[in-house]
Coordinates of C-alpha atoms in Angstrom, one line a residue:
X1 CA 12.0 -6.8 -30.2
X2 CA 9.9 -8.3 -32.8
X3 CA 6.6 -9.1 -32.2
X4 CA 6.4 -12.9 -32.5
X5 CA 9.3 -12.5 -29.9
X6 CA 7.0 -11.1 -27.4
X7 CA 4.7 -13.2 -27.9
X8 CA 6.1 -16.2 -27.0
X9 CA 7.9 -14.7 -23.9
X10 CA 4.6 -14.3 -23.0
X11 CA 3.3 -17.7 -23.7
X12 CA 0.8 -15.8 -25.7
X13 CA -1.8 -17.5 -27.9
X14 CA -1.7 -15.9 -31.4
X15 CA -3.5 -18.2 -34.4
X16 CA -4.6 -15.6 -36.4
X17 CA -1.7 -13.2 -36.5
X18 CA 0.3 -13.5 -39.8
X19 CA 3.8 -14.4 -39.9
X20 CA 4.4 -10.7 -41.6
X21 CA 2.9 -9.2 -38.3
X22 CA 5.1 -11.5 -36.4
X23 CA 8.4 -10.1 -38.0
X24 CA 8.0 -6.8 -37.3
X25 CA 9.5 -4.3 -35.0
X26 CA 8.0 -3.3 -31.5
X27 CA 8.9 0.5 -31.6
X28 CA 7.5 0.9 -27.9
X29 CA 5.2 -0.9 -24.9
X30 CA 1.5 1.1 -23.8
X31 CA -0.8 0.5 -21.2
X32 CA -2.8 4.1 -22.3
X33 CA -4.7 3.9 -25.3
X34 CA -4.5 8.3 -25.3
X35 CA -0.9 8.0 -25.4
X36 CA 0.0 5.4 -27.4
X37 CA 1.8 5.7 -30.4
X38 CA 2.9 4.3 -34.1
X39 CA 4.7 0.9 -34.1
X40 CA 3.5 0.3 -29.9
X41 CA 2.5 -2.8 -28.5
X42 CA -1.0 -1.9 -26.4
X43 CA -1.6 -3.7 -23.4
X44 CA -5.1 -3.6 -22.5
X45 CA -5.9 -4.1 -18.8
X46 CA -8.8 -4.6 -17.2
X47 CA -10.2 -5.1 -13.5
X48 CA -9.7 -8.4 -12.8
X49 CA -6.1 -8.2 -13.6
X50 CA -5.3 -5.1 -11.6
X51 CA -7.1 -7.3 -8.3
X52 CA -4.4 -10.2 -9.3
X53 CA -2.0 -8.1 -9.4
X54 CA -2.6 -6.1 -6.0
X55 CA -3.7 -3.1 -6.8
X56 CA -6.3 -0.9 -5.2
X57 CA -9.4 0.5 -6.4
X58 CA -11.2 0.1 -9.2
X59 CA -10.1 0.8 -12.7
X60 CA -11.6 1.2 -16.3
X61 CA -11.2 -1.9 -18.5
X62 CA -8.9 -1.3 -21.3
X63 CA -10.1 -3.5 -23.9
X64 CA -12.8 -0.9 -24.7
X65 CA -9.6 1.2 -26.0
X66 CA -8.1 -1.3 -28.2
X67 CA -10.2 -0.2 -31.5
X68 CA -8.4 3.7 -30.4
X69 CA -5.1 2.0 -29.9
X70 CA -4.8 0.3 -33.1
X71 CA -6.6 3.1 -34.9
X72 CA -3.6 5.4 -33.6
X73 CA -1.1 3.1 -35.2
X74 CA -0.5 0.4 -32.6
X75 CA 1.2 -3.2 -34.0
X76 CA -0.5 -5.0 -31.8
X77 CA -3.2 -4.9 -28.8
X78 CA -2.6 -7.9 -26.0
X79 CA -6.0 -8.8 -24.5
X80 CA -7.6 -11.4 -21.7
X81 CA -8.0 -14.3 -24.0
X82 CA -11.9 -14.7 -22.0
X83 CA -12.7 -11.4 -22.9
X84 CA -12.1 -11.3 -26.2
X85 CA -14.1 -14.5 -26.7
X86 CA -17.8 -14.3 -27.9
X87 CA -17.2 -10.3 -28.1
X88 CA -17.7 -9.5 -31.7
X89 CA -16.3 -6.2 -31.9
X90 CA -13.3 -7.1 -30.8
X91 CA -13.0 -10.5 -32.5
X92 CA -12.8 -8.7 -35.5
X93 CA -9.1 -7.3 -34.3
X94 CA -7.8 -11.1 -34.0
X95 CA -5.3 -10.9 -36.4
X96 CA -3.6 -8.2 -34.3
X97 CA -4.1 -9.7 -31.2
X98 CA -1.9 -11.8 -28.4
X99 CA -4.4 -13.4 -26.3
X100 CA -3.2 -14.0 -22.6
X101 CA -4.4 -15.2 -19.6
X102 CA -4.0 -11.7 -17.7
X103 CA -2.7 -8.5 -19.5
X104 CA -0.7 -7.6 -16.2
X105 CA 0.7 -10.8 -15.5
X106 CA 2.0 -11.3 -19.6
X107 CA 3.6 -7.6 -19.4
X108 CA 5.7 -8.7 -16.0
X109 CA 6.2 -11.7 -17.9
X110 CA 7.5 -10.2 -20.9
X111 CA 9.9 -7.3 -18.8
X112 CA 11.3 -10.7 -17.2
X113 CA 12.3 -12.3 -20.4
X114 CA 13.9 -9.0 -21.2
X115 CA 15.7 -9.1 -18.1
X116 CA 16.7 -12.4 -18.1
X117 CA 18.5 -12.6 -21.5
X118 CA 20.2 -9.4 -20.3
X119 CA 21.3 -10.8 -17.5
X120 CA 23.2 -7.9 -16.0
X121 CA 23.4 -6.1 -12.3
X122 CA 20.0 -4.5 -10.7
X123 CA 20.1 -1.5 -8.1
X124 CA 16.5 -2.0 -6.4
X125 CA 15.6 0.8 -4.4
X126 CA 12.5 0.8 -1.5
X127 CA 11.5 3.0 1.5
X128 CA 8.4 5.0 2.7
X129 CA 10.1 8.2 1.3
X130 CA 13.0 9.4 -0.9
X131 CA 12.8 6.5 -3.2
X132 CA 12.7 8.8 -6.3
X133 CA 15.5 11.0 -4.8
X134 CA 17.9 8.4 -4.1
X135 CA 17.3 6.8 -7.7
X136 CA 18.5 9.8 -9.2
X137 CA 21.5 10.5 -6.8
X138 CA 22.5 6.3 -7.4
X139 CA 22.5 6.7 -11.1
X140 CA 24.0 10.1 -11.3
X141 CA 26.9 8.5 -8.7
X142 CA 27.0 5.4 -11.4
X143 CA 26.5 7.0 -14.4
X144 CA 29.6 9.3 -13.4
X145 CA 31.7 6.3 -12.9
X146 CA 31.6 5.4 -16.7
X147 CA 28.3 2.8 -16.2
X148 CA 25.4 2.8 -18.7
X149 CA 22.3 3.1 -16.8
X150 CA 19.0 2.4 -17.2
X151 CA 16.8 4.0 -14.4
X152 CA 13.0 4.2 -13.6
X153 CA 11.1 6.8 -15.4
X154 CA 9.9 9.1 -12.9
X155 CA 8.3 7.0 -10.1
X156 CA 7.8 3.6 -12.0
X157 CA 7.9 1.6 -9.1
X158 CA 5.1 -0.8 -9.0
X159 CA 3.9 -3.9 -11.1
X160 CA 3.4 -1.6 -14.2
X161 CA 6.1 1.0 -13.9
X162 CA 9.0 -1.2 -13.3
X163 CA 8.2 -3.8 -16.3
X164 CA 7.9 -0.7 -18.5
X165 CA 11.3 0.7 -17.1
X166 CA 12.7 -2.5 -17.9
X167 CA 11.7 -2.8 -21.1
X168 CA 13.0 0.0 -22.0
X169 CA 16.0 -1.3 -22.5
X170 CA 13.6 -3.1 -26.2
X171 CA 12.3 0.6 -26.8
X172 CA 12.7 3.2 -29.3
X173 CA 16.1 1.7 -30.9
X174 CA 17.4 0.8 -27.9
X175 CA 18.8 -2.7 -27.6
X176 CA 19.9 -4.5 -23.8
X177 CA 23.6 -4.3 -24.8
X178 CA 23.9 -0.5 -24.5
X179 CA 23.0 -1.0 -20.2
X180 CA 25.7 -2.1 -17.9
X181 CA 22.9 -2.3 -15.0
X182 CA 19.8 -1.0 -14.1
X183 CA 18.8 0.8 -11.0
X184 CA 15.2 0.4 -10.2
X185 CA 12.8 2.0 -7.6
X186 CA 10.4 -0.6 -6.1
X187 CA 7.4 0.7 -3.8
X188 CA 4.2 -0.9 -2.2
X189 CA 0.9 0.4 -0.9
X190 CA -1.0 -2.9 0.2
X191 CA -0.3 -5.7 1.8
X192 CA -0.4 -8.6 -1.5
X193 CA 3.7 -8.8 -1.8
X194 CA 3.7 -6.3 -3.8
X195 CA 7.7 -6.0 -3.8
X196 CA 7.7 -9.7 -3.4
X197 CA 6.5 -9.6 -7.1
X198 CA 9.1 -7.0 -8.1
X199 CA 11.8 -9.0 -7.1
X200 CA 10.4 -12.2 -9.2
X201 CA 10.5 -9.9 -12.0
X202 CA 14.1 -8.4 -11.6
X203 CA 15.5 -9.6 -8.7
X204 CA 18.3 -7.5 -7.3
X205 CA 21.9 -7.7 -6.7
X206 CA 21.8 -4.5 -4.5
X207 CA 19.2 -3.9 -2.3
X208 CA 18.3 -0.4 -0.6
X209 CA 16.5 0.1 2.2
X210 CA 15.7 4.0 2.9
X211 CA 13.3 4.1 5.9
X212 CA 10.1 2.8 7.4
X213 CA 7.4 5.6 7.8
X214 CA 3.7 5.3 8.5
X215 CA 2.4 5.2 5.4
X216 CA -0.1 3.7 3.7
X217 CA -1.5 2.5 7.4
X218 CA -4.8 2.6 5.5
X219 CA -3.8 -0.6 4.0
X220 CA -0.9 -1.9 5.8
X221 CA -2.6 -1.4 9.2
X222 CA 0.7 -0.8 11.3
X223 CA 4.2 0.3 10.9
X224 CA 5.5 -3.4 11.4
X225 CA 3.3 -4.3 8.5
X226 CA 5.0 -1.6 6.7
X227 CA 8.1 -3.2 7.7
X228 CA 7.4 -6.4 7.1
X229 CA 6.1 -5.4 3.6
X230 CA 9.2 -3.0 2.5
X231 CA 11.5 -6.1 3.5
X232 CA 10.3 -8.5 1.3
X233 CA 13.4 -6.4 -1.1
X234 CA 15.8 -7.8 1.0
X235 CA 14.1 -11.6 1.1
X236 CA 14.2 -11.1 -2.5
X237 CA 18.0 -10.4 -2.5
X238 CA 20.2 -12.7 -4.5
X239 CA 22.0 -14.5 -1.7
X240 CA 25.2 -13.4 -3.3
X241 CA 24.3 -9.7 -3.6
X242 CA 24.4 -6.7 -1.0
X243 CA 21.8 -5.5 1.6
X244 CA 22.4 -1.3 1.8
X245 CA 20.6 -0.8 4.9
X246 CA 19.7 2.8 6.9
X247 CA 21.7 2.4 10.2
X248 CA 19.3 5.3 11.5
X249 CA 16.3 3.2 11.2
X250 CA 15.9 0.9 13.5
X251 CA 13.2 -1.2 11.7
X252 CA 15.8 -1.3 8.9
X253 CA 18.5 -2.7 10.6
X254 CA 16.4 -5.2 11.8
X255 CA 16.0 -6.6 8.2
X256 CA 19.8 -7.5 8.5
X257 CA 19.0 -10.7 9.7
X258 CA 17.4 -11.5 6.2
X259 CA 20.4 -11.9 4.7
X260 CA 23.5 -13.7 5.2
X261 CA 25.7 -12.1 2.4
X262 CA 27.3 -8.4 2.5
X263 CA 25.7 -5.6 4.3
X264 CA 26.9 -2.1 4.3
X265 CA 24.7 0.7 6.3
X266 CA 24.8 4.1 6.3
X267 CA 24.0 6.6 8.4
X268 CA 24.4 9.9 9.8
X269 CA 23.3 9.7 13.5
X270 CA 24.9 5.5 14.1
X271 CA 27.9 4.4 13.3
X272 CA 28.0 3.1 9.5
X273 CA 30.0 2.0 7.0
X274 CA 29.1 5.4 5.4
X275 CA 28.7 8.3 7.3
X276 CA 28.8 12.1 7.0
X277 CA 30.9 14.5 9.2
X278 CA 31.1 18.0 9.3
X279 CA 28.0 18.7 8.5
X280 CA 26.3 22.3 7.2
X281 CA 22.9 22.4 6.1
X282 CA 22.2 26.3 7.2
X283 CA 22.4 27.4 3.4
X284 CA 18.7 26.2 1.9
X285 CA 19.1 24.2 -1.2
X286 CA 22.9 23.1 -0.2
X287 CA 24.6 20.4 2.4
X288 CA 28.1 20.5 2.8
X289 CA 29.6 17.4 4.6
X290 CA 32.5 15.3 5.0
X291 CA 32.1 11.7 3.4
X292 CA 33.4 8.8 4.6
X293 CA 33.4 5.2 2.7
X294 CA 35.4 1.9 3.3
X295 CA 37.4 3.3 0.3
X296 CA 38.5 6.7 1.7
X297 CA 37.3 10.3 2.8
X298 CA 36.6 13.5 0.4
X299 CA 35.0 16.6 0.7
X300 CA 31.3 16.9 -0.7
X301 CA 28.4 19.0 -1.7
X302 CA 24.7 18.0 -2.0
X303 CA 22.6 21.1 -3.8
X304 CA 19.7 19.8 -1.8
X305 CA 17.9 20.6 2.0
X306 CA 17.4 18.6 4.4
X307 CA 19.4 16.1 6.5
X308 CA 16.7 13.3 4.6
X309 CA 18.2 14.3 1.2
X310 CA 22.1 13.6 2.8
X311 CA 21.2 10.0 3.9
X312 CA 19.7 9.4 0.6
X313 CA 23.1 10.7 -0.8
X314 CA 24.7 8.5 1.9
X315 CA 22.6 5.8 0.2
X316 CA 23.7 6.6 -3.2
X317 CA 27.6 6.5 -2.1
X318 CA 27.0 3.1 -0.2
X319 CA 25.6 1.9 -3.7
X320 CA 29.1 3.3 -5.3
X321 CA 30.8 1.5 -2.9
X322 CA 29.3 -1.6 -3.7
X323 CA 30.4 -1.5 -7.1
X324 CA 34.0 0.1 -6.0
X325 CA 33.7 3.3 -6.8
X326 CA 36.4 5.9 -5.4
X327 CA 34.9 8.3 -2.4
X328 CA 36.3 11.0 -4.3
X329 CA 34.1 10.2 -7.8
X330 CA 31.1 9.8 -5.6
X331 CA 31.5 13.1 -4.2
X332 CA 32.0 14.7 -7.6
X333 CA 29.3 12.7 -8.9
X334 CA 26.9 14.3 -5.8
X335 CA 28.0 17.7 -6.5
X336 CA 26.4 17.9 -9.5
X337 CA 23.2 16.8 -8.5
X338 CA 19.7 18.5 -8.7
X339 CA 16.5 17.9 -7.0
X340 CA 14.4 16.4 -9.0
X341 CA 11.0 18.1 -9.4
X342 CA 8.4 19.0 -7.0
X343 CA 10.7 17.1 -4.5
X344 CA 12.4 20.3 -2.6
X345 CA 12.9 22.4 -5.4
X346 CA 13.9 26.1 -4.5
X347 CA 12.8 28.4 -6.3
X348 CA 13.5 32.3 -5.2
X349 CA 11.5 34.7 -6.4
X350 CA 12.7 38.2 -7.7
X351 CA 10.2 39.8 -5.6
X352 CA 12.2 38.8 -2.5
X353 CA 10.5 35.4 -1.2
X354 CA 11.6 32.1 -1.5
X355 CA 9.6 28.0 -2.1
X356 CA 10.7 25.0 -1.2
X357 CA 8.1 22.9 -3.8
X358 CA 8.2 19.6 -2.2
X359 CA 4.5 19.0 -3.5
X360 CA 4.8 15.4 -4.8
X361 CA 4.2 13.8 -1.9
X362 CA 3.8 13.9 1.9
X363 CA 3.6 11.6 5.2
X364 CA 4.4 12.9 8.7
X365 CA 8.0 12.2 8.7
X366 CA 8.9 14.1 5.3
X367 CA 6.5 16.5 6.6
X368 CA 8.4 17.6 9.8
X369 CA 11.6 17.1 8.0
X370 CA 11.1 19.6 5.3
X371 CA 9.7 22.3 8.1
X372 CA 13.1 21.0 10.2
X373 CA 14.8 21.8 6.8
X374 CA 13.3 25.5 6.7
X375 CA 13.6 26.4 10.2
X376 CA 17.8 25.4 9.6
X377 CA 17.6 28.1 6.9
X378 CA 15.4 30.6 9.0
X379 CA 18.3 33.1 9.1
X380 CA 17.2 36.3 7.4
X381 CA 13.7 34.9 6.7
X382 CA 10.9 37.1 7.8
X383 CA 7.9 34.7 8.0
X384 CA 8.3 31.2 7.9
X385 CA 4.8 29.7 6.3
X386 CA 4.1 25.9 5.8
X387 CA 1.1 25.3 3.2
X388 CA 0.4 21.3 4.3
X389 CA -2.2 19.5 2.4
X390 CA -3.8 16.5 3.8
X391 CA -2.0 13.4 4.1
X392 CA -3.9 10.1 2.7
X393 CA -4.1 6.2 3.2
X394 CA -2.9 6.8 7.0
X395 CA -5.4 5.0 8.5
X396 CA -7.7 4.5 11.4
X397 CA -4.8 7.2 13.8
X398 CA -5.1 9.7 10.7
X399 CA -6.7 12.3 13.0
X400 CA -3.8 12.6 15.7
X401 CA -1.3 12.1 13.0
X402 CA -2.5 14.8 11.6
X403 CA -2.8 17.0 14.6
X404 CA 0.6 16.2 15.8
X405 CA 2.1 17.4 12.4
X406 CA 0.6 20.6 13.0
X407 CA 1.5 21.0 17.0
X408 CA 5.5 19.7 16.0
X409 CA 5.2 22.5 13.3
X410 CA 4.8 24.8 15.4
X411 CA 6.8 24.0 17.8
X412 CA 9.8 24.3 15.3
X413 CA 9.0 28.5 14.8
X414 CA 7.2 28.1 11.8
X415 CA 4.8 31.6 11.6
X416 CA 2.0 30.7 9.5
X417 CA 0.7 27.0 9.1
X418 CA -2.3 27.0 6.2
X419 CA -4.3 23.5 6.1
X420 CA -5.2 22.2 2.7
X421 CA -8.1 19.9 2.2
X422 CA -10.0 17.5 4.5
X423 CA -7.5 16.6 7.1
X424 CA -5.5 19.8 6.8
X425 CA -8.5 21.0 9.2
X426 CA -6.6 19.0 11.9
X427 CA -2.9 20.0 10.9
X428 CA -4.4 23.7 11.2
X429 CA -6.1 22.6 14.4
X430 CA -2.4 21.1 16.5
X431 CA -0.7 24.1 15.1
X432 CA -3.9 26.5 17.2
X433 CA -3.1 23.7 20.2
X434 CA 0.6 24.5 19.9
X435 CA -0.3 28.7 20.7
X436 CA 0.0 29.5 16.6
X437 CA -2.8 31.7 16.1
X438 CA -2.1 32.8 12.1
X439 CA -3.6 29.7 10.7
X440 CA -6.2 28.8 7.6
X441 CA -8.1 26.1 6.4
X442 CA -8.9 25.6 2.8
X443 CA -11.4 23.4 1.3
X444 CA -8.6 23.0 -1.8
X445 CA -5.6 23.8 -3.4
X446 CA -6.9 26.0 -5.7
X447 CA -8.4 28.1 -3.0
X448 CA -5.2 28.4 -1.6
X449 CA -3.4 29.2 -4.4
X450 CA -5.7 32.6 -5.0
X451 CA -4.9 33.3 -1.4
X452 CA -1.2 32.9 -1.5
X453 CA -0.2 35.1 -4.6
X454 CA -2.3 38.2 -2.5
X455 CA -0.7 37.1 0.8
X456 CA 3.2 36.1 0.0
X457 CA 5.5 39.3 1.4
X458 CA 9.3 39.5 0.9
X459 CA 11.3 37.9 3.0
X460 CA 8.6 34.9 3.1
X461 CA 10.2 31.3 2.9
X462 CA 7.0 29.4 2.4
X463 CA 7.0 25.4 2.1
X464 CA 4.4 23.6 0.0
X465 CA 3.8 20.3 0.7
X466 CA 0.7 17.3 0.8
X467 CA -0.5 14.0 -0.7
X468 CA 0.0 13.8 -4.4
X469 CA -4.3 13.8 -4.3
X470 CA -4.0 17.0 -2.8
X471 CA -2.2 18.8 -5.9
X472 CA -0.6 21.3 -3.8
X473 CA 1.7 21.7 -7.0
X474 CA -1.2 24.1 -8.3
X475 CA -0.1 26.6 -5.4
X476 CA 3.1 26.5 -6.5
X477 CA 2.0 27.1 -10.4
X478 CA -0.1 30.4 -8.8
X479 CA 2.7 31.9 -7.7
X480 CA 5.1 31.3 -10.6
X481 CA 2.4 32.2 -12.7
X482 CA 1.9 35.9 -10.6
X483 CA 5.5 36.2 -9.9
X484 CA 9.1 35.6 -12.1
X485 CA 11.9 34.3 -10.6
X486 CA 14.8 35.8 -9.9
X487 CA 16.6 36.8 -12.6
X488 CA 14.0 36.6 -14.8
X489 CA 12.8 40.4 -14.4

């Protein structure tokens, strides 16, 4: 995309750029002036389009970066036209600038243009956990059935990841005809319509709905606001697309009545259109199940843990099935799946132990089912040990939540339960109510991570997990740091 193209998808204003500026090539599209790179378009935000846009908290205002983003070999720097205004400094840049009303609002603006002219299928993807999981199992299912995707980066799922993710299909030589479809995570963490936006800027023909979780309570207030919140997807739905809806959530299924087109659920407990049978989840880091689709039966294979990671693979299929792929090409398609990282990664170590890193992130449900996850793989296991950092933006209950992770931890067998950080005091804490008397409290991960690499035994299987805040990822960088993996002797 050129730039004068951009620019007037954006309805920027742009007097003093030359026509040669105009007609050249956006390489890529930046909103960090330390990353951004030769032939990018910088987008410089700033607090008051951050609040428009719903985010929370308070944020840095970019257009103090635009001299370093141009210096660095930027094309172009888009800026609040009543910033710029009376500021000298940055009035000198106007011939490389597109002035807008809100930086925010003209990126959105712009990834909609781009998806507009495109005009082709979107996979949109919500739920209070898995979200990044299930993207990767859907495009792996889709990509395997001959489809050129374009997917979210990592977890680009609010009002500046998805844009970005969409445009790019305009980025590094890339050009809209080489994607078939797209499938795209969309996620939420206050109560401004935040997927409500999402849909305005790609609004989806297939619409997932994983599960409702209190999360974000801190915010949302209660798990019907949650609800309410995660189905503004299907609201957003294109009346002639498909609702994939979680026939194990009940708060799910209730958003069936949102939409009068197709539906197709899955599920593993409730009857759904696809299911799982025959289920094994004793081996950690592999499911083996039966799956079952309007279009047939085949044997499959997940090399994940966790009944969580088969219904977002149930997920995935019931997106194949929407766009007619065999049962048979899903389940090859799933076989050859991997975790994707820091979300229930094993890794086993050569000294005898084994760690589920599912350190990204962490609410109570994902909590108890990665410790229901480890006690199915007990067998052989010496010491079961759960490292649980605190888990944020739960609101005014955050204290019993908390303490009722810990007490249902160890309730499930787990041996050793060590609190990370803040409320990890109170995990630690219902894990002591429970009769578990090997627990610790530490005041970070870093001071468990010294702890673990002197206190890890063979034949420990130890799951580290918490709030991405928490960085329990650096516990898990001790011990691969101390110890090599198996193998790697």
């Amino acid at each position: 995309m050129k730039v004068g193209e951009a620019a007037a998808l954006m309805g920027a204003q742009a007097t003093n750029v030359s026509a040669e500026l105009f007609d050249k090539q956006i390489n890529d599209y930046s909103i960090d002036s330390r990353s951004v790179g030769a032939g990018e378009l910088f987008f410089a935000l700033s607090q008051p389009d951050y609040v428009r846009a719903g985010f929370n908290g308070e944020f840095v205002d970019g257009h103090t970066f635009i001299a370093d983003a141009l210096a660095k070999g930027a094309i172009a720097a888009v800026a609040r036209a009543d910033r710029v205004s009376g500021d000298a400094e940055l009035e000198a840049f106007g011939d490389r600038l597109l002035l807008v009303e809100d930086a925010i609002a003209a990126l959105q603006q712009l990834a909609n243009g781009v998806y507009t002219a495109w005009g082709k299928p979107v996979v949109a993807i919500t739920g209070s956990a898995g979200k990044t999981t299930a993207k990767e199992l859907t495009a792996q299912v889709l990509t395997s059935a001959g489809h050129r995707v374009l997917k979210s980066e990592r977890n680009y799922n609010n009002g500046l990841g998805l844009p970005l993710s969409v445009l790019r299909m305009v980025s590094d030589g890339h050009a809209p005809d080489q994607f078939d479809l797209a499938v795209l995570e969309m996620g939420m963490s206050s109560p401004t319509h935040e997927i409500q936006r999402l849909c305005r800027i790609t609004p989806p023909d297939v619409a997932v709905e994983l599960m409702v979780a209190p999360v974000h309570l801190e915010y949302l207030g209660s798990i019907e606001n949650i609800a309410a919140a995660k189905a503004e997807l299907i609201e957003g739905l294109k009346p002639e697309g498909i609702a994939v809806l979680n026939a194990d959530d009940a708060l799910v299924m209730q958003m069936r009545e949102k939409h009068s087109g197709r539906v197709l659920t899955f599920g593993i407990d409730n009857d759904a259109d696809i299911s799982a049978t025959d289920i094994d989840t004793r081996s950690l880091g592999q499911i083996s199940f039966r799956l079952r689709t309007p279009l047939g039966e085949a044997q499959a294979s997940l090399a994940m843990s966790g009944r969580h990671n088969l219904s977002n693979a149930l997920a995935a299929a019931a997106v194949g099935t929407a766009f007619d792929v065999p049962t048979e090409e899903i389940a090859a398609a799933l076989k050859t799946a991997q975790s994707p990282k820091m979300r229930g990664q094993i890794f086993d170590f050569a000294a005898g132990f084994t760690v589920i890193d599912d350190s990204y992130n962490s609410n109570p449900r994902s909590l108890l089912n990665m410790v229901r996850t480890m006690a199915d793989a007990r067998q052989g296991r010496k010491r079961l040990i759960v490292i649980a950092g605190e888990m944020l933006e739960l609101g005014p209950d955050e204290v019993a939540l908390h303490r009722d992770a810990g007490r249902e931890i160890a309730e499930l067998g787990v041996n050793v339960v060590w609190g990370v950080r803040g409320l990890g005091t109170e995990i630690v804490a219902g894990a002591a109510e429970a009769g578990l008397s090997t627990t610790r409290f530490f005041e970070s991960s870093e001071d468990a991570a010294v702890e673990i690499v002197k206190e890890v035994k063979e034949g420990d299987l130890i799951l580290i997990k918490g709030s991405r805040g928490v960085a329990t990822d650096k516990v898990v960088s001790a011990l691969r740091a101390r110890f090599p993996l198996a193998g790697e002797e």
